């Protein structure tokens, strides 16, 4: 059946009128969303275990001791018998000197000594002759003045000759010692960390071997219950002027600069844990073995150098590697009770914790507690709570948003179109993730 043009036009007008009426209704009576309010209560349980307070720091791994070996004599280096990074034993040859010049010096010293002995012998003979002449002159009734003067002169000559002998003997002893010191040996066993000698070069004799501790580092920010700390540099203390420097790697240390605010809680003997960023999963126990008695200042930050000695040396650990140290300054008993620090409220010197009623989670009771060690895992509770109790950490308020498109509360799903009801608007989106003001549209 074919509809007339008039019917079609009238029907279209009717639809438009209905739509206009419905639209007018929503303009006069716009859809609104209610503000949902509420909160989520955060809880935890009373745990049992060890509570520790630590100060964290970083530094570089260093040998506990370094020894610099040098030739006792000046001369020309004939051989260098070790290389950088080589492990040596005590008494092992490190290098030698060309003995030619030293042998010549010893020969000259021997000749000088022999000549001084001869001169002393002549002086003694002259004294004996002078004494005999003086005696003969006295017995013959002659003048004794010249004879006495001769005796005194002979005695002075003996003293001078004896002094020459002593000096020549000292020189000969030194020459012989230098000749025997053409071979330099390792004073300790360890790792060669510096070689300064070259074949054909001068030995640069220092006359002795030096020993020193080594290592310096920097401390990081303190853990919970501790203060901050400052940063320093790391360096080796071995002398670069010696022929060879050897590090005793049987013991290794890390030295951290601890801020003055933290150093009062650090004492010799405290245990520490050391990890190595370049060695994943590797750690070792350690102890605080020394604290500098005087402070150093850098950029107005006062710190104290604290030495931590490793109890054992992990395989593959190298000198100079970065180390992270956690010094345990306080620790509780192994079966101590503790809660997250956020669960504790302190006012006027009294600390309380809200405990959830086990039969009704909506009810809580404020319990006075006695605190112990404040650690990284929580705070020790010495009295007032029992293991397993549920405590309140706080609450998180629900974020709500209202708008013409509906209400969204903490991630409620979207609603829209006619399937979402008139509150969602025509094809609009009501609600949204995380709440907030949302508007429906005519999608």
Tab-separated table of C-alpha atoms in Angstrom:
chain	number	residue	atom	x	y	z
A	1	UNK	CA	0.000	0.000	0.000
A	2	UNK	CA	1.475	3.370	-0.956
A	3	UNK	CA	1.303	6.078	1.671
A	4	UNK	CA	0.353	9.489	0.591
A	5	UNK	CA	2.827	12.331	0.808
A	6	UNK	CA	0.633	14.022	3.419
A	7	UNK	CA	0.686	10.991	5.714
A	8	UNK	CA	4.477	10.729	5.516
A	9	UNK	CA	4.947	14.390	6.338
A	10	UNK	CA	2.500	14.258	9.264
A	11	UNK	CA	4.193	11.129	10.669
A	12	UNK	CA	7.624	12.758	10.507
A	13	UNK	CA	6.308	15.830	12.247
A	14	UNK	CA	4.825	13.615	14.959
A	15	UNK	CA	8.195	11.929	15.618
A	16	UNK	CA	9.924	15.303	15.830
A	17	UNK	CA	7.314	16.583	18.266
A	18	UNK	CA	7.734	13.504	20.514
A	19	UNK	CA	11.485	13.889	20.451
A	20	UNK	CA	11.167	17.553	21.329
A	21	UNK	CA	8.883	16.769	24.264
A	22	UNK	CA	11.324	14.156	25.610
A	23	UNK	CA	14.237	16.532	25.135
A	24	UNK	CA	12.412	19.305	26.936
A	25	UNK	CA	11.785	16.974	29.844
A	26	UNK	CA	15.494	16.287	30.329
A	27	UNK	CA	16.346	19.965	29.970
A	28	UNK	CA	13.862	20.830	32.737
A	29	UNK	CA	14.779	17.774	34.831
A	30	UNK	CA	18.486	17.007	34.131
A	31	UNK	CA	19.847	13.603	35.355
A	32	UNK	CA	22.037	13.872	38.563
A	33	UNK	CA	24.514	11.505	40.217
A	34	UNK	CA	24.820	10.933	43.959
A	35	UNK	CA	28.138	11.443	45.668
A	36	UNK	CA	29.288	8.103	47.039
A	37	UNK	CA	31.476	8.467	50.074
A	38	UNK	CA	33.441	5.805	51.952
A	39	UNK	CA	36.938	4.566	52.734
A	40	UNK	CA	39.018	1.419	52.600
A	41	UNK	CA	40.704	0.398	55.833
A	42	UNK	CA	44.298	-0.794	55.514
A	43	UNK	CA	45.409	-3.437	57.983
A	44	UNK	CA	48.363	-5.650	58.815
A	45	UNK	CA	49.131	-8.322	61.366
A	46	UNK	CA	51.498	-8.432	64.315
A	47	UNK	CA	54.573	-10.322	63.112
A	48	UNK	CA	57.252	-12.152	65.053
A	49	UNK	CA	60.957	-12.146	64.230
A	50	UNK	CA	64.138	-10.095	64.400
A	51	UNK	CA	63.935	-6.316	64.034
A	52	UNK	CA	67.134	-4.585	62.944
A	53	UNK	CA	68.171	-0.984	62.478
A	54	UNK	CA	70.781	-0.497	59.774
A	55	UNK	CA	72.842	2.250	58.199
A	56	UNK	CA	73.626	1.704	54.534
A	57	UNK	CA	76.795	2.889	52.862
A	58	UNK	CA	78.852	2.360	49.741
A	59	UNK	CA	82.554	2.220	49.110
A	60	UNK	CA	85.251	0.461	47.129
A	61	UNK	CA	86.853	-2.864	47.946
A	62	UNK	CA	90.473	-2.494	49.073
A	63	UNK	CA	93.169	-4.694	50.516
A	64	UNK	CA	93.518	-4.528	54.272
A	65	UNK	CA	97.270	-3.909	53.861
A	66	UNK	CA	99.638	-2.785	51.119
A	67	UNK	CA	103.450	-2.980	51.247
A	68	UNK	CA	105.820	-1.058	49.001
A	69	UNK	CA	109.149	-2.767	48.287
A	70	UNK	CA	112.185	-0.740	47.166
A	71	UNK	CA	115.871	-1.444	46.596
A	72	UNK	CA	118.130	-0.376	49.437
A	73	UNK	CA	120.787	0.680	46.983
A	74	UNK	CA	120.877	3.084	44.082
A	75	UNK	CA	121.771	1.446	40.836
A	76	UNK	CA	120.679	0.437	37.382
A	77	UNK	CA	117.779	-2.002	37.140
A	78	UNK	CA	118.917	-5.214	35.463
A	79	UNK	CA	115.635	-7.131	35.558
A	80	UNK	CA	111.984	-6.786	36.578
A	81	UNK	CA	110.773	-10.251	37.513
A	82	UNK	CA	107.057	-9.612	38.236
A	83	UNK	CA	104.130	-8.160	36.327
A	84	UNK	CA	101.084	-6.161	37.339
A	85	UNK	CA	98.362	-8.425	38.723
A	86	UNK	CA	100.722	-11.294	39.478
A	87	UNK	CA	100.397	-13.208	42.738
A	88	UNK	CA	103.684	-13.546	44.608
A	89	UNK	CA	104.908	-15.368	47.683
A	90	UNK	CA	107.019	-13.943	50.492
A	91	UNK	CA	110.701	-14.057	49.510
A	92	UNK	CA	110.020	-14.286	45.760
A	93	UNK	CA	112.409	-12.252	43.567
A	94	UNK	CA	110.880	-8.996	42.356
A	95	UNK	CA	113.859	-7.563	40.453
A	96	UNK	CA	117.628	-7.211	40.334
A	97	UNK	CA	120.218	-4.462	39.907
A	98	UNK	CA	123.319	-4.456	37.717
A	99	UNK	CA	126.094	-5.329	40.219
A	100	UNK	CA	128.955	-3.802	38.168
A	101	UNK	CA	128.977	-0.346	39.743
A	102	UNK	CA	128.153	-1.744	43.151
A	103	UNK	CA	131.043	-4.203	42.941
A	104	UNK	CA	133.369	-1.352	42.003
A	105	UNK	CA	132.127	0.655	44.973
A	106	UNK	CA	132.758	-2.316	47.242
A	107	UNK	CA	136.294	-2.753	45.876
A	108	UNK	CA	137.052	0.926	46.418
A	109	UNK	CA	135.681	0.792	49.934
A	110	UNK	CA	137.814	-2.257	50.683
A	111	UNK	CA	140.923	-0.487	49.429
A	112	UNK	CA	140.157	2.574	51.526
A	113	UNK	CA	139.681	0.409	54.570
A	114	UNK	CA	142.950	-1.425	53.997
A	115	UNK	CA	144.776	1.882	53.592
A	116	UNK	CA	143.282	3.234	56.809
A	117	UNK	CA	144.494	0.151	58.660
A	118	UNK	CA	147.984	0.707	57.281
A	119	UNK	CA	147.937	4.338	58.323
A	120	UNK	CA	146.833	3.331	61.803
A	121	UNK	CA	149.689	0.865	62.017
A	122	UNK	CA	152.186	3.580	61.012
A	123	UNK	CA	150.720	5.954	63.583
A	124	UNK	CA	151.146	3.362	66.312
A	125	UNK	CA	154.755	2.728	65.283
A	126	UNK	CA	155.434	6.456	65.324
A	127	UNK	CA	153.993	6.711	68.813
A	128	UNK	CA	156.176	3.880	70.040
A	129	UNK	CA	159.254	5.536	68.576
A	130	UNK	CA	158.314	8.895	70.081
A	131	UNK	CA	157.844	7.353	73.516
A	132	UNK	CA	161.199	5.555	73.285
A	133	UNK	CA	162.984	8.742	72.251
A	134	UNK	CA	161.395	10.665	75.073
A	135	UNK	CA	162.469	8.054	77.602
A	136	UNK	CA	166.035	8.004	76.345
A	137	UNK	CA	166.215	11.779	76.421
A	138	UNK	CA	164.985	11.923	79.985
A	139	UNK	CA	167.463	9.334	81.215
A	140	UNK	CA	170.367	11.143	79.494
A	141	UNK	CA	169.587	14.412	81.185
A	142	UNK	CA	168.640	16.090	77.922
A	143	UNK	CA	165.754	18.431	77.191
A	144	UNK	CA	162.391	16.680	77.488
A	145	UNK	CA	160.162	19.394	75.919
A	146	UNK	CA	160.642	18.320	72.330
A	147	UNK	CA	160.216	14.665	73.244
A	148	UNK	CA	156.928	15.308	74.993
A	149	UNK	CA	155.647	17.286	72.036
A	150	UNK	CA	156.559	14.430	69.700
A	151	UNK	CA	154.686	11.916	71.857
A	152	UNK	CA	151.585	14.053	71.959
A	153	UNK	CA	151.679	14.565	68.208
A	154	UNK	CA	152.018	10.808	67.667
A	155	UNK	CA	149.069	10.129	69.920
A	156	UNK	CA	146.912	12.636	67.991
A	157	UNK	CA	147.919	10.925	64.752
A	158	UNK	CA	146.703	7.611	66.151
A	159	UNK	CA	143.331	9.109	67.043
A	160	UNK	CA	142.971	10.537	63.535
A	161	UNK	CA	144.014	7.249	61.950
A	162	UNK	CA	141.545	5.346	64.099
A	163	UNK	CA	138.740	7.697	63.035
A	164	UNK	CA	139.680	7.061	59.397
A	165	UNK	CA	139.530	3.335	60.017
A	166	UNK	CA	136.066	3.608	61.552
A	167	UNK	CA	134.788	5.719	58.666
A	168	UNK	CA	136.294	3.367	56.071
A	169	UNK	CA	134.780	0.387	57.833
A	170	UNK	CA	131.322	1.960	57.759
A	171	UNK	CA	131.691	2.666	54.051
A	172	UNK	CA	132.846	-0.896	53.388
A	173	UNK	CA	129.904	-2.312	55.349
A	174	UNK	CA	127.483	-0.183	53.335
A	175	UNK	CA	129.104	-1.192	50.055
A	176	UNK	CA	128.960	-4.868	50.923
A	177	UNK	CA	125.300	-4.493	51.971
A	178	UNK	CA	124.466	-2.720	48.723
A	179	UNK	CA	126.211	-5.400	46.710
A	180	UNK	CA	124.257	-8.103	48.484
A	181	UNK	CA	121.008	-6.146	47.965
A	182	UNK	CA	121.071	-6.281	44.199
A	183	UNK	CA	118.230	-8.798	44.429
A	184	UNK	CA	114.914	-7.448	45.770
A	185	UNK	CA	112.497	-9.969	47.253
A	186	UNK	CA	108.828	-9.738	48.227
A	187	UNK	CA	108.373	-8.826	51.903
A	188	UNK	CA	104.887	-10.402	51.984
A	189	UNK	CA	102.705	-12.690	49.917
A	190	UNK	CA	100.012	-10.990	47.909
A	191	UNK	CA	98.930	-9.381	44.658
A	192	UNK	CA	101.202	-7.035	42.712
A	193	UNK	CA	99.206	-3.818	42.296
A	194	UNK	CA	101.965	-1.498	41.069
A	195	UNK	CA	105.258	-1.953	39.210
A	196	UNK	CA	107.303	1.223	38.797
A	197	UNK	CA	110.709	-0.162	37.843
A	198	UNK	CA	111.956	-0.578	34.278
A	199	UNK	CA	115.030	-2.358	32.948
A	200	UNK	CA	117.835	0.154	32.467
A	201	UNK	CA	116.239	2.699	34.760
A	202	UNK	CA	117.369	3.886	38.160
A	203	UNK	CA	116.372	1.896	41.202
A	204	UNK	CA	115.372	5.061	43.065
A	205	UNK	CA	116.374	3.578	46.385
A	206	UNK	CA	114.316	4.565	49.422
A	207	UNK	CA	116.227	2.458	51.890
A	208	UNK	CA	113.195	0.606	53.251
A	209	UNK	CA	109.822	-0.927	52.557
A	210	UNK	CA	106.624	0.808	53.636
A	211	UNK	CA	103.317	-0.662	54.749
A	212	UNK	CA	99.906	0.920	55.049
A	213	UNK	CA	96.175	0.254	55.163
A	214	UNK	CA	94.053	1.306	52.234
A	215	UNK	CA	90.622	2.143	50.928
A	216	UNK	CA	88.080	4.889	51.285
A	217	UNK	CA	84.495	5.167	50.156
A	218	UNK	CA	81.159	6.822	50.518
A	219	UNK	CA	78.073	6.194	52.500
A	220	UNK	CA	74.571	6.262	51.206
A	221	UNK	CA	71.320	7.301	52.726
A	222	UNK	CA	70.467	5.594	55.998
A	223	UNK	CA	67.713	3.032	56.339
A	224	UNK	CA	64.603	3.417	58.422
A	225	UNK	CA	65.504	4.590	61.892
A	226	UNK	CA	68.817	6.064	60.780
A	227	UNK	CA	70.082	9.332	59.397
A	228	UNK	CA	71.658	10.365	56.153
A	229	UNK	CA	75.291	10.091	55.216
A	230	UNK	CA	77.704	11.693	52.832
A	231	UNK	CA	79.742	10.806	49.827
A	232	UNK	CA	83.513	10.546	49.540
A	233	UNK	CA	86.103	9.246	47.134
A	234	UNK	CA	87.876	5.945	46.902
A	235	UNK	CA	91.610	5.510	46.455
A	236	UNK	CA	94.507	3.198	47.066
A	237	UNK	CA	97.048	4.098	49.693
A	238	UNK	CA	99.958	2.216	48.179
A	239	UNK	CA	102.973	4.367	47.414
A	240	UNK	CA	103.716	4.956	43.755
A	241	UNK	CA	107.417	5.774	44.446
A	242	UNK	CA	108.417	2.230	45.352
A	243	UNK	CA	109.743	-0.372	42.924
A	244	UNK	CA	106.809	-2.767	43.479
A	245	UNK	CA	103.642	-2.462	45.595
A	246	UNK	CA	102.053	-5.646	46.924
A	247	UNK	CA	98.521	-5.893	48.357
A	248	UNK	CA	97.756	-8.480	50.990
A	249	UNK	CA	94.485	-9.825	49.588
A	250	UNK	CA	94.023	-12.384	52.342
A	251	UNK	CA	91.789	-9.741	53.937
A	252	UNK	CA	89.697	-7.038	52.259
A	253	UNK	CA	87.918	-3.969	53.544
A	254	UNK	CA	85.396	-1.337	52.585
A	255	UNK	CA	85.761	2.132	54.102
A	256	UNK	CA	82.709	4.385	54.231
A	257	UNK	CA	82.426	7.995	55.327
A	258	UNK	CA	79.613	8.076	57.902
A	259	UNK	CA	77.913	11.374	58.675
A	260	UNK	CA	78.339	12.836	62.143
A	261	UNK	CA	74.603	12.414	62.784
A	262	UNK	CA	74.948	8.632	62.366
A	263	UNK	CA	78.417	7.905	63.719
A	264	UNK	CA	77.249	7.889	67.354
A	265	UNK	CA	75.303	4.690	66.682
A	266	UNK	CA	78.245	2.924	65.012
A	267	UNK	CA	80.762	1.010	67.148
A	268	UNK	CA	83.645	-1.340	66.475
A	269	UNK	CA	82.465	-4.955	66.383
A	270	UNK	CA	79.028	-4.327	64.867
A	271	UNK	CA	78.062	-6.770	62.166
A	272	UNK	CA	77.360	-5.767	58.598
A	273	UNK	CA	76.268	-7.289	55.322
A	274	UNK	CA	78.142	-6.423	52.144
A	275	UNK	CA	76.806	-6.870	48.620
A	276	UNK	CA	78.405	-6.105	45.284
A	277	UNK	CA	76.364	-4.454	42.488
A	278	UNK	CA	78.584	-6.015	39.818
A	279	UNK	CA	78.151	-9.518	41.263
A	280	UNK	CA	74.466	-10.401	41.280
A	281	UNK	CA	73.365	-12.449	44.265
A	282	UNK	CA	76.776	-12.340	45.975
A	283	UNK	CA	77.050	-11.139	49.567
A	284	UNK	CA	79.248	-11.662	52.580
A	285	UNK	CA	79.195	-10.942	56.290
A	286	UNK	CA	81.502	-8.282	57.693
A	287	UNK	CA	82.355	-6.362	60.858
A	288	UNK	CA	83.190	-2.777	61.738
A	289	UNK	CA	86.896	-2.877	62.605
A	290	UNK	CA	87.917	0.774	62.858
A	291	UNK	CA	86.423	4.253	63.186
A	292	UNK	CA	88.538	7.326	62.556
A	293	UNK	CA	88.960	9.358	65.764
A	294	UNK	CA	88.886	12.628	63.837
A	295	UNK	CA	86.442	13.854	61.231
A	296	UNK	CA	86.905	15.146	57.733
A	297	UNK	CA	84.821	17.864	56.146
A	298	UNK	CA	83.785	18.257	52.516
A	299	UNK	CA	81.255	20.794	51.268
A	300	UNK	CA	80.364	21.568	54.900
A	301	UNK	CA	79.498	17.897	55.525
A	302	UNK	CA	81.350	16.316	58.442
A	303	UNK	CA	82.045	12.591	58.193
A	304	UNK	CA	84.059	9.878	59.915
A	305	UNK	CA	85.914	7.186	57.962
A	306	UNK	CA	84.661	3.781	59.107
A	307	UNK	CA	86.418	0.584	58.072
A	308	UNK	CA	84.383	-2.580	57.500
A	309	UNK	CA	86.391	-5.820	57.136
A	310	UNK	CA	84.915	-8.717	55.180
A	311	UNK	CA	84.595	-12.006	57.056
A	312	UNK	CA	85.197	-13.913	53.830
A	313	UNK	CA	86.189	-12.986	50.286
A	314	UNK	CA	83.774	-14.094	47.550
A	315	UNK	CA	85.440	-15.780	44.555
A	316	UNK	CA	86.071	-13.343	41.738
A	317	UNK	CA	86.007	-10.227	43.924
A	318	UNK	CA	88.446	-7.580	42.680
A	319	UNK	CA	90.101	-4.624	44.336
A	320	UNK	CA	88.319	-1.382	43.579
A	321	UNK	CA	84.895	-2.928	42.962
A	322	UNK	CA	81.894	-1.069	44.368
A	323	UNK	CA	80.435	-2.510	47.556
A	324	UNK	CA	77.167	-1.742	49.347
A	325	UNK	CA	77.294	-2.083	53.127
A	326	UNK	CA	74.460	-2.383	55.637
A	327	UNK	CA	75.747	-1.897	59.194
A	328	UNK	CA	73.424	-3.278	61.857
A	329	UNK	CA	73.410	-0.705	64.644
A	330	UNK	CA	70.567	-2.175	66.728
A	331	UNK	CA	68.810	-5.539	66.773
A	332	UNK	CA	66.046	-7.165	68.764
A	333	UNK	CA	65.578	-10.693	70.027
A	334	UNK	CA	64.872	-13.324	67.378
A	335	UNK	CA	61.270	-13.761	68.586
A	336	UNK	CA	60.380	-10.077	68.966
A	337	UNK	CA	56.904	-8.819	68.006
A	338	UNK	CA	56.731	-6.014	65.470
A	339	UNK	CA	54.273	-4.073	63.363
A	340	UNK	CA	54.670	-1.653	60.458
A	341	UNK	CA	55.654	1.759	61.780
A	342	UNK	CA	52.573	3.238	60.096
A	343	UNK	CA	50.377	1.390	62.598
A	344	UNK	CA	51.798	3.350	65.542
A	345	UNK	CA	50.506	6.710	66.721
A	346	UNK	CA	52.520	8.607	69.333
A	347	UNK	CA	51.207	11.608	71.214
A	348	UNK	CA	52.562	13.173	74.416
A	349	UNK	CA	55.051	10.354	74.761
A	350	UNK	CA	52.382	7.621	74.615
A	351	UNK	CA	52.280	5.207	71.682
A	352	UNK	CA	49.090	3.432	70.666
A	353	UNK	CA	47.991	0.951	68.035
A	354	UNK	CA	44.448	0.353	66.780
A	355	UNK	CA	43.581	-3.361	67.001
A	356	UNK	CA	40.755	-4.777	64.900
A	357	UNK	CA	38.067	-6.746	66.763
A	358	UNK	CA	38.412	-10.351	65.535
A	359	UNK	CA	34.636	-10.857	65.672
A	360	UNK	CA	33.700	-7.571	63.992
A	361	UNK	CA	36.126	-6.020	61.525
A	362	UNK	CA	34.311	-2.703	61.731
A	363	UNK	CA	35.283	-2.257	65.376
A	364	UNK	CA	38.750	-1.273	66.607
A	365	UNK	CA	40.312	-0.770	70.021
A	366	UNK	CA	43.172	1.622	70.761
A	367	UNK	CA	45.873	-0.245	72.680
A	368	UNK	CA	48.831	1.388	74.455
A	369	UNK	CA	52.128	-0.242	73.477
A	370	UNK	CA	55.770	-0.108	74.517
A	371	UNK	CA	58.172	0.369	71.625
A	372	UNK	CA	61.573	-1.208	71.077
A	373	UNK	CA	63.924	-1.181	68.114
A	374	UNK	CA	62.803	0.868	65.136
A	375	UNK	CA	63.997	-1.132	62.140
A	376	UNK	CA	63.704	-1.430	58.413
A	377	UNK	CA	60.951	-4.060	58.594
A	378	UNK	CA	58.920	-2.324	61.265
A	379	UNK	CA	58.977	-1.321	64.900
A	380	UNK	CA	59.439	-3.738	67.784
A	381	UNK	CA	56.504	-3.970	70.237
A	382	UNK	CA	57.723	-4.940	73.690
A	383	UNK	CA	54.265	-5.014	75.309
A	384	UNK	CA	50.595	-4.474	74.487
A	385	UNK	CA	50.111	-6.781	71.492
A	386	UNK	CA	50.106	-10.467	70.621
A	387	UNK	CA	51.343	-12.239	67.530
A	388	UNK	CA	48.717	-12.557	64.809
A	389	UNK	CA	46.522	-9.667	65.896
A	390	UNK	CA	45.203	-7.436	63.124
A	391	UNK	CA	46.168	-3.784	63.403
A	392	UNK	CA	45.045	-0.735	61.457
A	393	UNK	CA	47.578	1.067	59.296
A	394	UNK	CA	45.187	3.749	58.155
A	395	UNK	CA	42.436	4.228	55.605
A	396	UNK	CA	42.210	5.309	52.012
A	397	UNK	CA	39.277	7.528	51.117
A	398	UNK	CA	37.322	6.565	48.008
A	399	UNK	CA	37.639	9.164	45.264
A	400	UNK	CA	34.172	9.914	43.876
A	401	UNK	CA	33.123	12.042	40.962
A	402	UNK	CA	29.662	13.338	40.009
A	403	UNK	CA	28.380	14.646	36.759
A	404	UNK	CA	25.590	14.549	34.251
A	405	UNK	CA	26.863	11.272	32.941
A	406	UNK	CA	26.757	9.333	36.216
A	407	UNK	CA	28.993	8.567	39.170
A	408	UNK	CA	32.333	6.755	38.951
A	409	UNK	CA	33.866	5.285	42.115
A	410	UNK	CA	37.410	3.847	42.158
A	411	UNK	CA	37.347	1.978	38.947
A	412	UNK	CA	33.662	1.130	38.568
A	413	UNK	CA	32.796	0.080	35.064
A	414	UNK	CA	31.285	2.192	32.389
A	415	UNK	CA	27.543	2.406	31.823
A	416	UNK	CA	26.037	4.130	28.862
A	417	UNK	CA	23.214	4.308	26.328
A	418	UNK	CA	19.739	3.095	27.071
A	419	UNK	CA	21.179	-0.130	28.563
A	420	UNK	CA	22.787	1.983	31.320
A	421	UNK	CA	19.550	3.785	32.211
A	422	UNK	CA	18.638	7.378	31.775
A	423	UNK	CA	21.355	8.406	34.263
A	424	UNK	CA	23.943	7.460	31.742
A	425	UNK	CA	22.464	9.746	29.065
A	426	UNK	CA	21.845	8.851	25.463
A	427	UNK	CA	24.754	6.690	24.479
A	428	UNK	CA	26.963	8.491	27.066
A	429	UNK	CA	29.475	6.968	29.424
A	430	UNK	CA	28.612	7.084	33.094
A	431	UNK	CA	31.352	6.277	35.596
A	432	UNK	CA	35.048	5.839	34.897
A	433	UNK	CA	38.266	4.454	36.254
A	434	UNK	CA	39.421	6.199	39.429
A	435	UNK	CA	36.307	8.318	39.766
A	436	UNK	CA	36.126	11.938	38.763
A	437	UNK	CA	33.605	14.064	36.957
A	438	UNK	CA	32.286	12.409	33.821
A	439	UNK	CA	29.731	13.692	31.350
A	440	UNK	CA	27.315	11.706	29.241
A	441	UNK	CA	26.945	12.573	25.618
A	442	UNK	CA	24.710	11.942	22.728
A	443	UNK	CA	27.059	9.279	21.367
